[in-house]
mmCIF file with all atom_site columns, C-alpha atoms in Angstrom:
data_model
loop_
_atom_site.group_PDB
_atom_site.id
_atom_site.type_symbol
_atom_site.label_atom_id
_atom_site.label_alt_id
_atom_site.label_comp_id
_atom_site.label_asym_id
_atom_site.label_entity_id
_atom_site.label_seq_id
_atom_site.pdbx_PDB_ins_code
_atom_site.Cartn_x
_atom_site.Cartn_y
_atom_site.Cartn_z
_atom_site.occupancy
_atom_site.B_iso_or_equiv
_atom_site.pdbx_formal_charge
_atom_site.auth_seq_id
_atom_site.auth_comp_id
_atom_site.auth_asym_id
_atom_site.auth_atom_id
_atom_site.pdbx_PDB_model_num
ATOM 1   C CA . MET A 1 1   ? 0.000   0.000   0.000   1.00 0.00 ? 1   MET A CA 1
ATOM 2   C CA . ASN A 1 2   ? 1.566   3.268   -1.126  1.00 0.00 ? 2   ASN A CA 1
ATOM 3   C CA . SER A 1 3   ? 1.683   6.564   0.770   1.00 0.00 ? 3   SER A CA 1
ATOM 4   C CA . ARG A 1 4   ? -1.296  7.992   -1.112  1.00 0.00 ? 4   ARG A CA 1
ATOM 5   C CA . LYS A 1 5   ? -3.500  5.142   0.065   1.00 0.00 ? 5   LYS A CA 1
ATOM 6   C CA . VAL A 1 6   ? -2.221  5.469   3.625   1.00 0.00 ? 6   VAL A CA 1
ATOM 7   C CA . VAL A 1 7   ? -3.113  9.170   3.581   1.00 0.00 ? 7   VAL A CA 1
ATOM 8   C CA . PHE A 1 8   ? -6.551  8.339   2.167   1.00 0.00 ? 8   PHE A CA 1
ATOM 9   C CA . LEU A 1 9   ? -7.112  5.751   4.903   1.00 0.00 ? 9   LEU A CA 1
ATOM 10  C CA . PHE A 1 10  ? -6.092  8.242   7.588   1.00 0.00 ? 10  PHE A CA 1
ATOM 11  C CA . TRP A 1 11  ? -8.276  11.138  6.443   1.00 0.00 ? 11  TRP A CA 1
ATOM 12  C CA . SER A 1 12  ? -11.280 9.046   5.446   1.00 0.00 ? 12  SER A CA 1
ATOM 13  C CA . THR A 1 13  ? -11.242 7.260   8.818   1.00 0.00 ? 13  THR A CA 1
ATOM 14  C CA . LEU A 1 14  ? -10.930 10.593  10.597  1.00 0.00 ? 14  LEU A CA 1
ATOM 15  C CA . LEU A 1 15  ? -13.905 11.909  8.619   1.00 0.00 ? 15  LEU A CA 1
ATOM 16  C CA . VAL A 1 16  ? -16.075 8.834   9.234   1.00 0.00 ? 16  VAL A CA 1
ATOM 17  C CA . GLY A 1 17  ? -15.344 8.844   12.961  1.00 0.00 ? 17  GLY A CA 1
ATOM 18  C CA . SER A 1 18  ? -15.816 12.604  13.318  1.00 0.00 ? 18  SER A CA 1
ATOM 19  C CA . ILE A 1 19  ? -19.136 12.728  11.496  1.00 0.00 ? 19  ILE A CA 1
ATOM 20  C CA . SER A 1 20  ? -20.630 9.663   13.181  1.00 0.00 ? 20  SER A CA 1
ATOM 21  C CA . GLY A 1 21  ? -19.551 10.794  16.633  1.00 0.00 ? 21  GLY A CA 1
ATOM 22  C CA . GLY A 1 22  ? -20.634 14.363  15.925  1.00 0.00 ? 22  GLY A CA 1
ATOM 23  C CA . ILE A 1 23  ? -24.121 13.206  14.976  1.00 0.00 ? 23  ILE A CA 1
ATOM 24  C CA . VAL A 1 24  ? -24.487 10.964  18.030  1.00 0.00 ? 24  VAL A CA 1
ATOM 25  C CA . GLY A 1 25  ? -22.999 13.565  20.376  1.00 0.00 ? 25  GLY A CA 1
ATOM 26  C CA . SER A 1 26  ? -25.232 16.330  19.033  1.00 0.00 ? 26  SER A CA 1
ATOM 27  C CA . PHE A 1 27  ? -28.296 14.112  19.338  1.00 0.00 ? 27  PHE A CA 1
ATOM 28  C CA . LEU A 1 28  ? -27.524 13.127  22.927  1.00 0.00 ? 28  LEU A CA 1
ATOM 29  C CA . ASN A 1 29  ? -26.951 16.771  23.864  1.00 0.00 ? 29  ASN A CA 1
ATOM 30  C CA . SER A 1 30  ? -29.738 18.155  21.656  1.00 0.00 ? 30  SER A CA 1
ATOM 31  C CA . SER A 1 31  ? -31.760 19.635  24.536  1.00 0.00 ? 31  SER A CA 1
ATOM 32  C CA . ARG A 1 32  ? -28.747 21.626  25.718  1.00 0.00 ? 32  ARG A CA 1
ATOM 33  C CA . LEU A 1 33  ? -27.621 22.622  22.212  1.00 0.00 ? 33  LEU A CA 1
ATOM 34  C CA . LEU A 1 34  ? -31.025 23.871  21.076  1.00 0.00 ? 34  LEU A CA 1
ATOM 35  C CA . GLU A 1 35  ? -31.793 26.048  24.061  1.00 0.00 ? 35  GLU A CA 1
ATOM 36  C CA . GLY A 1 36  ? -29.111 28.685  23.417  1.00 0.00 ? 36  GLY A CA 1
ATOM 37  C CA . GLY A 1 37  ? -29.669 29.659  19.795  1.00 0.00 ? 37  GLY A CA 1
ATOM 38  C CA . PHE A 1 38  ? -27.631 28.949  16.670  1.00 0.00 ? 38  PHE A CA 1
ATOM 39  C CA . ALA A 1 39  ? -24.257 29.926  18.133  1.00 0.00 ? 39  ALA A CA 1
ATOM 40  C CA . ASN A 1 40  ? -24.696 27.531  21.033  1.00 0.00 ? 40  ASN A CA 1
ATOM 41  C CA . PHE A 1 41  ? -25.711 24.734  18.656  1.00 0.00 ? 41  PHE A CA 1
ATOM 42  C CA . PHE A 1 42  ? -22.797 25.451  16.310  1.00 0.00 ? 42  PHE A CA 1
ATOM 43  C CA . TRP A 1 43  ? -20.142 25.386  19.000  1.00 0.00 ? 43  TRP A CA 1
ATOM 44  C CA . GLY A 1 44  ? -21.707 22.368  20.692  1.00 0.00 ? 44  GLY A CA 1
ATOM 45  C CA . ALA A 1 45  ? -21.760 20.431  17.427  1.00 0.00 ? 45  ALA A CA 1
ATOM 46  C CA . THR A 1 46  ? -18.192 21.532  16.694  1.00 0.00 ? 46  THR A CA 1
ATOM 47  C CA . TRP A 1 47  ? -17.118 20.234  20.101  1.00 0.00 ? 47  TRP A CA 1
ATOM 48  C CA . ALA A 1 48  ? -18.832 16.877  19.416  1.00 0.00 ? 48  ALA A CA 1
ATOM 49  C CA . ILE A 1 49  ? -17.077 16.573  16.059  1.00 0.00 ? 49  ILE A CA 1
ATOM 50  C CA . GLY A 1 50  ? -13.731 17.536  17.564  1.00 0.00 ? 50  GLY A CA 1
ATOM 51  C CA . ILE A 1 51  ? -13.900 15.050  20.419  1.00 0.00 ? 51  ILE A CA 1
ATOM 52  C CA . SER A 1 52  ? -15.026 12.363  17.979  1.00 0.00 ? 52  SER A CA 1
ATOM 53  C CA . ALA A 1 53  ? -12.027 13.122  15.771  1.00 0.00 ? 53  ALA A CA 1
ATOM 54  C CA . ALA A 1 54  ? -9.784  12.437  18.768  1.00 0.00 ? 54  ALA A CA 1
ATOM 55  C CA . PHE A 1 55  ? -11.529 9.111   19.357  1.00 0.00 ? 55  PHE A CA 1
ATOM 56  C CA . SER A 1 56  ? -11.133 8.179   15.688  1.00 0.00 ? 56  SER A CA 1
ATOM 57  C CA . LEU A 1 57  ? -7.385  8.740   16.046  1.00 0.00 ? 57  LEU A CA 1
ATOM 58  C CA . ILE A 1 58  ? -7.421  6.245   18.915  1.00 0.00 ? 58  ILE A CA 1
ATOM 59  C CA . ALA A 1 59  ? -9.259  3.828   16.625  1.00 0.00 ? 59  ALA A CA 1
ATOM 60  C CA . GLN A 1 60  ? -6.553  4.222   13.979  1.00 0.00 ? 60  GLN A CA 1
ATOM 61  C CA . MET A 1 61  ? -3.802  3.495   16.485  1.00 0.00 ? 61  MET A CA 1
ATOM 62  C CA . GLY A 1 62  ? -5.721  0.417   17.613  1.00 0.00 ? 62  GLY A CA 1
ATOM 63  C CA . PHE A 1 63  ? -6.119  -0.758  14.020  1.00 0.00 ? 63  PHE A CA 1
ATOM 64  C CA . PHE A 1 64  ? -2.428  -0.640  13.195  1.00 0.00 ? 64  PHE A CA 1
ATOM 65  C CA . ALA A 1 65  ? -1.607  -2.152  16.587  1.00 0.00 ? 65  ALA A CA 1
ATOM 66  C CA . TYR A 1 66  ? -3.878  -5.092  15.775  1.00 0.00 ? 66  TYR A CA 1
ATOM 67  C CA . LEU A 1 67  ? -2.345  -5.556  12.323  1.00 0.00 ? 67  LEU A CA 1
ATOM 68  C CA . THR A 1 68  ? 1.025   -5.853  14.062  1.00 0.00 ? 68  THR A CA 1
ATOM 69  C CA . LEU A 1 69  ? -0.378  -8.179  16.739  1.00 0.00 ? 69  LEU A CA 1
ATOM 70  C CA . HIS A 1 70  ? -2.005  -10.378 14.091  1.00 0.00 ? 70  HIS A CA 1
ATOM 71  C CA . ARG A 1 71  ? 1.265   -10.844 12.211  1.00 0.00 ? 71  ARG A CA 1
ATOM 72  C CA . PHE A 1 72  ? 3.039   -11.436 15.497  1.00 0.00 ? 72  PHE A CA 1
ATOM 73  C CA . GLY A 1 73  ? 0.497   -14.104 16.487  1.00 0.00 ? 73  GLY A CA 1
ATOM 74  C CA . LEU A 1 74  ? 0.802   -15.882 13.159  1.00 0.00 ? 74  LEU A CA 1
ATOM 75  C CA . GLY A 1 75  ? 4.566   -15.845 13.496  1.00 0.00 ? 75  GLY A CA 1
ATOM 76  C CA . ILE A 1 76  ? 4.525   -17.307 17.021  1.00 0.00 ? 76  ILE A CA 1
ATOM 77  C CA . PHE A 1 77  ? 1.910   -20.028 16.571  1.00 0.00 ? 77  PHE A CA 1
ATOM 78  C CA . LYS A 1 78  ? 2.836   -20.937 12.968  1.00 0.00 ? 78  LYS A CA 1
ATOM 79  C CA . SER A 1 79  ? -0.776  -21.891 12.301  1.00 0.00 ? 79  SER A CA 1
ATOM 80  C CA . VAL A 1 80  ? -3.750  -19.792 11.225  1.00 0.00 ? 80  VAL A CA 1
ATOM 81  C CA . ARG A 1 81  ? -6.147  -22.300 12.769  1.00 0.00 ? 81  ARG A CA 1
ATOM 82  C CA . LEU A 1 82  ? -4.426  -22.259 16.168  1.00 0.00 ? 82  LEU A CA 1
ATOM 83  C CA . TRP A 1 83  ? -4.142  -18.465 16.206  1.00 0.00 ? 83  TRP A CA 1
ATOM 84  C CA . ASN A 1 84  ? -7.836  -18.163 15.302  1.00 0.00 ? 84  ASN A CA 1
ATOM 85  C CA . ARG A 1 85  ? -8.794  -20.496 18.161  1.00 0.00 ? 85  ARG A CA 1
ATOM 86  C CA . ILE A 1 86  ? -6.826  -18.363 20.586  1.00 0.00 ? 86  ILE A CA 1
ATOM 87  C CA . GLN A 1 87  ? -8.600  -15.263 19.280  1.00 0.00 ? 87  GLN A CA 1
ATOM 88  C CA . VAL A 1 88  ? -11.991 -16.948 19.771  1.00 0.00 ? 88  VAL A CA 1
ATOM 89  C CA . VAL A 1 89  ? -11.117 -17.631 23.418  1.00 0.00 ? 89  VAL A CA 1
ATOM 90  C CA . ILE A 1 90  ? -10.106 -13.993 23.908  1.00 0.00 ? 90  ILE A CA 1
ATOM 91  C CA . ILE A 1 91  ? -13.332 -12.805 22.232  1.00 0.00 ? 91  ILE A CA 1
ATOM 92  C CA . ALA A 1 92  ? -15.412 -14.924 24.620  1.00 0.00 ? 92  ALA A CA 1
ATOM 93  C CA . PHE A 1 93  ? -13.410 -13.658 27.583  1.00 0.00 ? 93  PHE A CA 1
ATOM 94  C CA . VAL A 1 94  ? -13.866 -9.995  26.572  1.00 0.00 ? 94  VAL A CA 1
ATOM 95  C CA . VAL A 1 95  ? -17.618 -10.341 25.930  1.00 0.00 ? 95  VAL A CA 1
ATOM 96  C CA . PHE A 1 96  ? -18.020 -11.967 29.355  1.00 0.00 ? 96  PHE A CA 1
ATOM 97  C CA . ASP A 1 97  ? -15.974 -9.241  31.040  1.00 0.00 ? 97  ASP A CA 1
ATOM 98  C CA . LEU A 1 98  ? -17.912 -6.484  29.303  1.00 0.00 ? 98  LEU A CA 1
ATOM 99  C CA . PHE A 1 99  ? -21.040 -7.326  31.237  1.00 0.00 ? 99  PHE A CA 1
ATOM 100 C CA . TYR A 1 100 ? -19.817 -9.214  34.311  1.00 0.00 ? 100 TYR A CA 1
ATOM 101 C CA . LEU A 1 101 ? -17.093 -6.823  35.462  1.00 0.00 ? 101 LEU A CA 1
ATOM 102 C CA . ARG A 1 102 ? -19.293 -3.786  34.838  1.00 0.00 ? 102 ARG A CA 1
ATOM 103 C CA . TYR A 1 103 ? -22.124 -5.460  36.729  1.00 0.00 ? 103 TYR A CA 1
ATOM 104 C CA . MET A 1 104 ? -19.839 -6.213  39.676  1.00 0.00 ? 104 MET A CA 1
ATOM 105 C CA . ALA A 1 105 ? -18.443 -2.678  39.679  1.00 0.00 ? 105 ALA A CA 1
ATOM 106 C CA . PHE A 1 106 ? -21.523 -0.556  39.053  1.00 0.00 ? 106 PHE A CA 1
ATOM 107 C CA . ALA A 1 107 ? -24.696 -2.554  39.758  1.00 0.00 ? 107 ALA A CA 1
ATOM 108 C CA . GLU A 1 108 ? -26.886 -1.231  42.520  1.00 0.00 ? 108 GLU A CA 1
ATOM 109 C CA . GLU A 1 109 ? -28.648 -3.454  44.988  1.00 0.00 ? 109 GLU A CA 1
ATOM 110 C CA . GLY A 1 110 ? -31.411 -5.404  43.296  1.00 0.00 ? 110 GLY A CA 1
ATOM 111 C CA . GLU A 1 111 ? -30.306 -4.438  39.781  1.00 0.00 ? 111 GLU A CA 1
ATOM 112 C CA . SER A 1 112 ? -30.388 -7.267  37.246  1.00 0.00 ? 112 SER A CA 1
ATOM 113 C CA . ILE A 1 113 ? -27.327 -8.411  35.341  1.00 0.00 ? 113 ILE A CA 1
ATOM 114 C CA . TRP A 1 114 ? -29.384 -8.654  32.150  1.00 0.00 ? 114 TRP A CA 1
ATOM 115 C CA . SER A 1 115 ? -29.292 -4.911  31.526  1.00 0.00 ? 115 SER A CA 1
ATOM 116 C CA . TYR A 1 116 ? -25.493 -5.089  31.466  1.00 0.00 ? 116 TYR A CA 1
ATOM 117 C CA . MET A 1 117 ? -25.591 -7.800  28.810  1.00 0.00 ? 117 MET A CA 1
ATOM 118 C CA . ILE A 1 118 ? -27.340 -5.714  26.154  1.00 0.00 ? 118 ILE A CA 1
ATOM 119 C CA . ILE A 1 119 ? -24.319 -3.791  24.860  1.00 0.00 ? 119 ILE A CA 1
ATOM 120 C CA . PRO A 1 120 ? -21.888 -6.776  24.791  1.00 0.00 ? 120 PRO A CA 1
ATOM 121 C CA . VAL A 1 121 ? -24.420 -8.948  22.971  1.00 0.00 ? 121 VAL A CA 1
ATOM 122 C CA . LEU A 1 122 ? -25.217 -6.222  20.444  1.00 0.00 ? 122 LEU A CA 1
ATOM 123 C CA . LEU A 1 123 ? -21.494 -5.620  19.882  1.00 0.00 ? 123 LEU A CA 1
ATOM 124 C CA . LEU A 1 124 ? -20.963 -9.357  19.323  1.00 0.00 ? 124 LEU A CA 1
ATOM 125 C CA . VAL A 1 125 ? -23.861 -9.561  16.859  1.00 0.00 ? 125 VAL A CA 1
ATOM 126 C CA . TYR A 1 126 ? -22.584 -6.484  15.019  1.00 0.00 ? 126 TYR A CA 1
ATOM 127 C CA . GLY A 1 127 ? -19.096 -7.988  14.931  1.00 0.00 ? 127 GLY A CA 1
ATOM 128 C CA . LEU A 1 128 ? -20.446 -11.225 13.460  1.00 0.00 ? 128 LEU A CA 1
ATOM 129 C CA . VAL A 1 129 ? -22.208 -9.302  10.691  1.00 0.00 ? 129 VAL A CA 1
ATOM 130 C CA . ILE A 1 130 ? -19.144 -7.196  9.820   1.00 0.00 ? 130 ILE A CA 1
ATOM 131 C CA . ALA A 1 131 ? -16.865 -10.236 9.994   1.00 0.00 ? 131 ALA A CA 1
ATOM 132 C CA . ALA A 1 132 ? -19.153 -12.103 7.581   1.00 0.00 ? 132 ALA A CA 1
ATOM 133 C CA . ILE A 1 133 ? -19.024 -9.167  5.154   1.00 0.00 ? 133 ILE A CA 1
ATOM 134 C CA . LYS A 1 134 ? -15.225 -9.054  5.440   1.00 0.00 ? 134 LYS A CA 1
ATOM 135 C CA . ALA A 1 135 ? -14.895 -12.796 4.898   1.00 0.00 ? 135 ALA A CA 1
ATOM 136 C CA . LYS A 1 136 ? -17.160 -12.683 1.862   1.00 0.00 ? 136 LYS A CA 1
ATOM 137 C CA . ALA A 1 137 ? -15.114 -9.845  0.360   1.00 0.00 ? 137 ALA A CA 1
ATOM 138 C CA . THR A 1 138 ? -11.753 -11.526 1.043   1.00 0.00 ? 138 THR A CA 1
ATOM 139 C CA . ASN A 1 139 ? -11.614 -15.113 2.309   1.00 0.00 ? 139 ASN A CA 1
ATOM 140 C CA . ARG A 1 140 ? -13.010 -17.323 5.076   1.00 0.00 ? 140 ARG A CA 1
ATOM 141 C CA . GLN A 1 141 ? -9.851  -17.030 7.151   1.00 0.00 ? 141 GLN A CA 1
ATOM 142 C CA . ALA A 1 142 ? -10.554 -13.317 7.629   1.00 0.00 ? 142 ALA A CA 1
ATOM 143 C CA . PHE A 1 143 ? -13.719 -13.989 9.653   1.00 0.00 ? 143 PHE A CA 1
ATOM 144 C CA . ILE A 1 144 ? -12.165 -14.558 13.094  1.00 0.00 ? 144 ILE A CA 1
ATOM 145 C CA . PRO A 1 145 ? -9.579  -11.746 12.844  1.00 0.00 ? 145 PRO A CA 1
ATOM 146 C CA . ALA A 1 146 ? -12.323 -9.340  11.754  1.00 0.00 ? 146 ALA A CA 1
ATOM 147 C CA . LEU A 1 147 ? -14.572 -10.421 14.631  1.00 0.00 ? 147 LEU A CA 1
ATOM 148 C CA . PHE A 1 148 ? -11.658 -10.103 17.049  1.00 0.00 ? 148 PHE A CA 1
ATOM 149 C CA . PHE A 1 149 ? -10.887 -6.597  15.859  1.00 0.00 ? 149 PHE A CA 1
ATOM 150 C CA . ILE A 1 150 ? -14.463 -5.343  16.090  1.00 0.00 ? 150 ILE A CA 1
ATOM 151 C CA . VAL A 1 151 ? -15.179 -6.896  19.495  1.00 0.00 ? 151 VAL A CA 1
ATOM 152 C CA . VAL A 1 152 ? -11.874 -7.002  21.357  1.00 0.00 ? 152 VAL A CA 1
ATOM 153 C CA . VAL A 1 153 ? -9.968  -4.022  19.996  1.00 0.00 ? 153 VAL A CA 1
ATOM 154 C CA . THR A 1 154 ? -13.022 -1.755  20.093  1.00 0.00 ? 154 THR A CA 1
ATOM 155 C CA . SER A 1 155 ? -13.664 -2.811  23.707  1.00 0.00 ? 155 SER A CA 1
ATOM 156 C CA . ILE A 1 156 ? -10.074 -2.044  24.702  1.00 0.00 ? 156 ILE A CA 1
ATOM 157 C CA . GLU A 1 157 ? -10.295 1.390   23.087  1.00 0.00 ? 157 GLU A CA 1
ATOM 158 C CA . TRP A 1 158 ? -13.606 1.916   24.893  1.00 0.00 ? 158 TRP A CA 1
ATOM 159 C CA . VAL A 1 159 ? -12.223 1.232   28.382  1.00 0.00 ? 159 VAL A CA 1
ATOM 160 C CA . PRO A 1 160 ? -11.974 4.905   29.539  1.00 0.00 ? 160 PRO A CA 1
ATOM 161 C CA . ALA A 1 161 ? -15.708 5.399   28.971  1.00 0.00 ? 161 ALA A CA 1
ATOM 162 C CA . LEU A 1 162 ? -16.569 2.003   30.459  1.00 0.00 ? 162 LEU A CA 1
ATOM 163 C CA . THR A 1 163 ? -14.804 2.819   33.715  1.00 0.00 ? 163 THR A CA 1
ATOM 164 C CA . ALA A 1 164 ? -16.675 6.124   33.971  1.00 0.00 ? 164 ALA A CA 1
ATOM 165 C CA . ASN A 1 165 ? -20.021 4.315   33.452  1.00 0.00 ? 165 ASN A CA 1
ATOM 166 C CA . ASP A 1 166 ? -21.765 7.472   32.224  1.00 0.00 ? 166 ASP A CA 1
ATOM 167 C CA . PRO A 1 167 ? -24.444 6.371   29.706  1.00 0.00 ? 167 PRO A CA 1
ATOM 168 C CA . LYS A 1 168 ? -24.052 9.505   27.599  1.00 0.00 ? 168 LYS A CA 1
ATOM 169 C CA . TRP A 1 169 ? -20.273 9.234   27.426  1.00 0.00 ? 169 TRP A CA 1
ATOM 170 C CA . LEU A 1 170 ? -20.511 5.524   26.677  1.00 0.00 ? 170 LEU A CA 1
ATOM 171 C CA . TRP A 1 171 ? -22.220 6.306   23.386  1.00 0.00 ? 171 TRP A CA 1
ATOM 172 C CA . ILE A 1 172 ? -20.320 9.507   22.565  1.00 0.00 ? 172 ILE A CA 1
ATOM 173 C CA . TYR A 1 173 ? -17.094 7.522   22.878  1.00 0.00 ? 173 TYR A CA 1
ATOM 174 C CA . PHE A 1 174 ? -18.427 4.317   21.298  1.00 0.00 ? 174 PHE A CA 1
ATOM 175 C CA . ALA A 1 175 ? -19.961 5.730   18.096  1.00 0.00 ? 175 ALA A CA 1
ATOM 176 C CA . PRO A 1 176 ? -16.774 7.132   16.483  1.00 0.00 ? 176 PRO A CA 1
ATOM 177 C CA . LEU A 1 177 ? -14.720 4.135   17.622  1.00 0.00 ? 177 LEU A CA 1
ATOM 178 C CA . LEU A 1 178 ? -17.104 1.607   16.094  1.00 0.00 ? 178 LEU A CA 1
ATOM 179 C CA . ALA A 1 179 ? -17.650 3.614   12.903  1.00 0.00 ? 179 ALA A CA 1
ATOM 180 C CA . ALA A 1 180 ? -13.920 4.193   12.388  1.00 0.00 ? 180 ALA A CA 1
ATOM 181 C CA . ASN A 1 181 ? -13.030 0.569   13.106  1.00 0.00 ? 181 ASN A CA 1
ATOM 182 C CA . THR A 1 182 ? -15.715 -0.725  10.759  1.00 0.00 ? 182 THR A CA 1
ATOM 183 C CA . TRP A 1 183 ? -14.570 1.596   7.983   1.00 0.00 ? 183 TRP A CA 1
ATOM 184 C CA . GLN A 1 184 ? -10.904 0.645   8.378   1.00 0.00 ? 184 GLN A CA 1
ATOM 185 C CA . LEU A 1 185 ? -11.691 -3.057  8.382   1.00 0.00 ? 185 LEU A CA 1
ATOM 186 C CA . LEU A 1 186 ? -13.904 -2.973  5.311   1.00 0.00 ? 186 LEU A CA 1
ATOM 187 C CA . ILE A 1 187 ? -11.770 -0.600  3.225   1.00 0.00 ? 187 ILE A CA 1
ATOM 188 C CA . LEU A 1 188 ? -8.323  -2.136  3.847   1.00 0.00 ? 188 LEU A CA 1
ATOM 189 C CA . HIS A 1 189 ? -8.578  -5.001  1.352   1.00 0.00 ? 189 HIS A CA 1
ATOM 190 C CA . ARG A 1 190 ? -9.741  -2.580  -1.332  1.00 0.00 ? 190 ARG A CA 1
ATOM 191 C CA . LEU A 1 191 ? -6.713  -0.381  -0.775  1.00 0.00 ? 191 LEU A CA 1
ATOM 192 C CA . THR A 1 192 ? -4.300  -3.308  -0.699  1.00 0.00 ? 192 THR A CA 1
ATOM 193 C CA . GLY A 1 193 ? -5.971  -5.169  -3.578  1.00 0.00 ? 193 GLY A CA 1
ATOM 194 C CA . THR A 1 194 ? -6.436  -8.377  -1.593  1.00 0.00 ? 194 THR A CA 1
ATOM 195 C CA . GLY A 1 195 ? -10.189 -8.856  -2.052  1.00 0.00 ? 195 GLY A CA 1
ATOM 196 C CA . ASN A 1 196 ? -11.831 -11.735 -3.900  1.00 0.00 ? 196 ASN A CA 1
ATOM 197 C CA . GLU A 1 197 ? -12.145 -9.790  -7.117  1.00 0.00 ? 197 GLU A CA 1
ATOM 198 C CA . ALA A 1 198 ? -8.488  -8.807  -7.005  1.00 0.00 ? 198 ALA A CA 1
ATOM 199 C CA . ALA A 1 199 ? -7.512  -12.426 -6.433  1.00 0.00 ? 199 ALA A CA 1
ATOM 200 C CA . LYS A 1 200 ? -9.413  -13.505 -9.533  1.00 0.00 ? 200 LYS A CA 1
ATOM 201 C CA . THR A 1 201 ? -7.554  -11.130 -11.844 1.00 0.00 ? 201 THR A CA 1
#
């Protein structure tokens, strides 16, 4: 992948993360943004876009860190199948921790654990869908790495908001991370020319 494509990946990911986070942030703060006139709305929306841009930069660092980790894992275990099995175990561990540890840390007396399972389950389902799209566009071996990236790497990047346990900040932080990670995952094979169509030519 040449420098032009790297620059495209950087700026397009920044744009996707900024816009998605800006929309979600503006929506969640709509009552506050709309009560002070246009100037208040403008600066509030600008703040939401700016903070989302910062989160999308975190997503980009996580993406390249995972690409390095993936190559490192393949080099250590010398087997795609074994490395994929290890990733599946880590995925299960992270999904469990996403609801159990948060329940243990933040649940009030009498509060059900089921409410803490909604986000992890939805993230897993979303990851399965995106991983299936990635595998269809490239090859079957890409399914587990794609699922790992969406679920595990996104969760790690999301930790600062998870520890705060503020519902609004959970989504303001989560939206640009998930959008940026999805974009990077689904655009990479097009930039590198490693998709199914490229393999046929």
